[in-house]
Amino acid sequence: MNTPPASEVPPASGMRERLVRYHAKPDLTAERAGARISAYVYGNIIIFAAILGLPTHDVENGDAFAVVVGAALTTFLAHAFAEVVGHSTRDNTPEAKAELGRELRDAAPIATSAVLPALLLALAWAGWFSGGAMALASEIYLLVRIALIPLMVERLRTDRTSFPALLAGILLALAAAAVSAVKMIAGH
């Protein structure tokens, strides 16, 4: 589905439209929006999985911070390397190099998904908050981001998200929360 030009995007009328469409990018192609959403989903899942596997003492001694930052950066770098190799194999013209820059911009959510969790884990490492509380806060933050995936799609595509899509985002977050609950019960 093609994104309508900015002149065809209806003005924001309700609270949801003001929040979501305020930052809408009507000139962003569907392909670019899809690449950014893929990176957003991938980054959130990778960081959520990294935090789930960490015991509280790793949060408190700084190992969790290193794991989260390392997971975000290495995943982004692996993606960037794959894009460079793929683009140079397909086309090595100046236009292709400009396209590569856009691809790397679209991949930024892989790394940025770790920013707030890393800050929260750093607060626990510094001893300002308990490790368990900061790990839980990081998990909740990522669960909210996962639940809001359909609204992120709406923001980037300027198409209103359907109720089933909103429900799917919530169900995905609930499934991730169930994994988190099993982790806590198992005393990881």
Coordinates of C-alpha atoms in Angstrom, one line a residue:
M1 CA 0.0 0.0 0.0
N2 CA 1.4 3.4 -1.0
T3 CA 1.6 6.2 1.5
P4 CA -0.4 9.2 0.5
P5 CA 1.4 12.6 -0.2
A6 CA 1.4 15.0 2.7
S7 CA -1.3 17.1 1.1
E8 CA -3.7 14.1 1.3
V9 CA -3.1 13.1 4.9
P10 CA -6.2 14.1 6.9
P11 CA -5.6 16.6 9.7
A12 CA -5.3 15.3 13.2
S13 CA -8.7 15.6 15.0
G14 CA -8.7 13.2 18.1
M15 CA -6.2 12.6 20.8
R16 CA -4.9 9.5 19.1
E17 CA -4.4 11.3 15.8
R18 CA -2.6 14.1 17.5
L19 CA -0.2 11.7 19.3
V20 CA 0.4 9.3 16.4
R21 CA 0.1 11.5 13.4
Y22 CA 1.9 14.5 14.9
H23 CA 5.2 12.7 14.0
A24 CA 3.8 10.9 10.9
K25 CA 6.2 10.9 8.0
P26 CA 3.9 11.1 4.9
D27 CA 6.8 11.2 2.5
L28 CA 8.3 7.9 3.8
T29 CA 7.8 5.1 1.3
A30 CA 6.1 1.9 2.4
E31 CA 9.4 0.1 1.8
R32 CA 11.3 2.5 4.1
A33 CA 8.6 2.3 6.8
G34 CA 8.7 -1.5 6.6
A35 CA 12.5 -1.5 7.1
R36 CA 12.2 0.8 10.1
I37 CA 9.4 -1.3 11.7
S38 CA 11.4 -4.5 11.1
A39 CA 14.4 -2.9 12.9
Y40 CA 12.1 -1.6 15.7
V41 CA 10.6 -5.1 16.3
Y42 CA 14.0 -6.9 16.0
G43 CA 15.7 -4.5 18.4
N44 CA 13.0 -4.7 21.0
I45 CA 12.9 -8.5 20.9
I46 CA 16.7 -8.8 21.0
I47 CA 17.1 -6.5 24.0
F48 CA 14.1 -8.0 25.8
A49 CA 15.6 -11.5 25.4
A50 CA 19.0 -10.2 26.6
I51 CA 17.5 -8.8 29.8
L52 CA 15.4 -11.9 30.4
G53 CA 18.5 -14.1 30.6
L54 CA 20.3 -12.0 33.2
P55 CA 20.3 -12.7 36.9
T56 CA 19.9 -9.8 39.4
H57 CA 23.6 -9.9 40.5
D58 CA 24.6 -9.3 36.8
V59 CA 22.5 -6.2 36.8
E60 CA 24.1 -5.0 40.0
N61 CA 27.7 -5.6 39.0
G62 CA 27.4 -4.0 35.6
D63 CA 27.5 -7.1 33.5
A64 CA 23.8 -6.6 32.4
F65 CA 24.6 -3.1 31.1
A66 CA 27.5 -4.5 29.1
V67 CA 25.3 -7.3 27.7
V68 CA 22.5 -5.0 26.6
V69 CA 24.8 -2.4 25.1
G70 CA 26.9 -5.1 23.4
A71 CA 23.8 -6.9 22.1
A72 CA 22.4 -3.7 20.6
L73 CA 25.7 -2.6 19.0
T74 CA 26.8 -6.0 17.7
T75 CA 23.3 -6.6 16.2
F76 CA 23.3 -3.2 14.6
L77 CA 26.9 -3.7 13.3
A78 CA 26.1 -7.1 11.9
H79 CA 23.1 -5.7 10.2
A80 CA 25.1 -2.8 8.8
F81 CA 27.9 -5.1 7.6
A82 CA 25.3 -7.4 5.9
E83 CA 23.8 -4.3 4.2
V84 CA 27.2 -3.1 2.9
V85 CA 28.0 -6.5 1.5
G86 CA 24.6 -6.9 0.0
H87 CA 24.6 -3.4 -1.6
S88 CA 28.1 -3.7 -3.0
T89 CA 27.2 -7.0 -4.5
R90 CA 24.0 -5.6 -6.2
D91 CA 25.2 -2.2 -7.2
N92 CA 28.3 0.0 -6.4
T93 CA 27.1 3.2 -8.0
P94 CA 26.8 6.5 -6.1
E95 CA 23.0 6.1 -6.0
A96 CA 23.5 2.7 -4.4
K97 CA 25.8 4.2 -1.8
A98 CA 23.1 6.8 -1.0
E99 CA 20.6 4.0 -0.7
L100 CA 22.9 2.3 1.7
G101 CA 22.9 5.4 3.9
R102 CA 19.1 5.2 4.0
E103 CA 19.2 1.5 4.9
L104 CA 21.5 2.2 7.8
R105 CA 19.2 5.0 9.0
D106 CA 16.3 2.6 8.8
A107 CA 18.3 0.1 11.0
A108 CA 18.9 2.6 13.8
P109 CA 15.9 1.3 15.9
I110 CA 18.0 -1.9 16.4
A111 CA 20.4 0.1 18.5
T112 CA 18.1 2.7 19.9
S113 CA 15.8 0.1 21.5
A114 CA 18.6 -0.4 24.1
V115 CA 19.0 3.2 25.2
L116 CA 16.5 3.4 28.0
P117 CA 17.1 -0.2 29.3
A118 CA 20.8 0.5 29.3
L119 CA 20.3 3.7 31.3
L120 CA 18.1 1.9 33.8
L121 CA 20.6 -0.9 34.2
A122 CA 23.4 1.7 34.7
L123 CA 21.4 3.2 37.5
A124 CA 21.3 -0.2 39.2
W125 CA 25.0 -0.7 38.5
A126 CA 25.7 2.6 40.2
G127 CA 23.8 1.4 43.2
W128 CA 21.0 4.0 43.0
F129 CA 18.3 1.4 42.5
S130 CA 18.0 -2.3 43.0
G131 CA 19.0 -4.6 40.2
G132 CA 15.7 -6.5 40.2
A133 CA 13.7 -3.3 40.0
M134 CA 15.7 -1.9 37.1
A135 CA 15.6 -5.1 35.2
L136 CA 11.8 -5.3 35.7
A137 CA 11.4 -1.6 34.7
S138 CA 13.5 -2.4 31.5
E139 CA 11.3 -5.4 30.7
I140 CA 8.1 -3.4 31.2
Y141 CA 9.4 -0.6 29.0
L142 CA 10.2 -3.1 26.3
L143 CA 6.8 -4.8 26.7
V144 CA 5.1 -1.4 26.2
R145 CA 7.2 -0.8 23.1
I146 CA 6.2 -4.2 21.7
A147 CA 2.5 -3.6 22.5
L148 CA 2.7 -0.2 20.6
I149 CA 4.2 -1.7 17.4
P150 CA 0.8 -1.2 15.5
L151 CA 0.8 2.5 16.5
M152 CA 4.4 2.8 15.3
V153 CA 3.3 1.3 12.0
E154 CA 0.5 3.9 11.9
R155 CA 2.9 6.7 12.7
L156 CA 5.3 5.7 9.9
R157 CA 2.7 4.8 7.3
T158 CA 0.0 7.4 8.2
D159 CA -2.6 4.6 7.7
R160 CA -4.9 4.1 10.6
T161 CA -4.2 0.8 12.3
S162 CA -7.0 -1.7 12.6
F163 CA -8.4 -3.0 15.9
P164 CA -7.1 -6.6 15.1
A165 CA -3.6 -5.1 14.6
L166 CA -3.8 -3.2 17.9
L167 CA -5.0 -6.4 19.6
A168 CA -2.1 -8.4 18.0
G169 CA 0.4 -5.9 19.5
I170 CA -1.1 -6.3 22.9
L171 CA -1.2 -10.1 22.6
L172 CA 2.5 -10.1 21.5
A173 CA 3.4 -8.1 24.6
L174 CA 1.4 -10.4 26.8
A175 CA 3.2 -13.4 25.3
A176 CA 6.5 -11.7 26.1
A177 CA 5.3 -10.9 29.6
A178 CA 4.4 -14.6 30.1
V179 CA 8.0 -15.4 29.3
S180 CA 9.2 -12.8 31.8
A181 CA 6.8 -14.3 34.4
V182 CA 8.2 -17.8 33.9
K183 CA 11.7 -16.3 34.3
M184 CA 10.8 -14.7 37.6
I185 CA 9.0 -17.9 38.9
A186 CA 12.0 -20.0 37.9
G187 CA 14.2 -17.7 39.9
H188 CA 16.6 -16.9 37.0

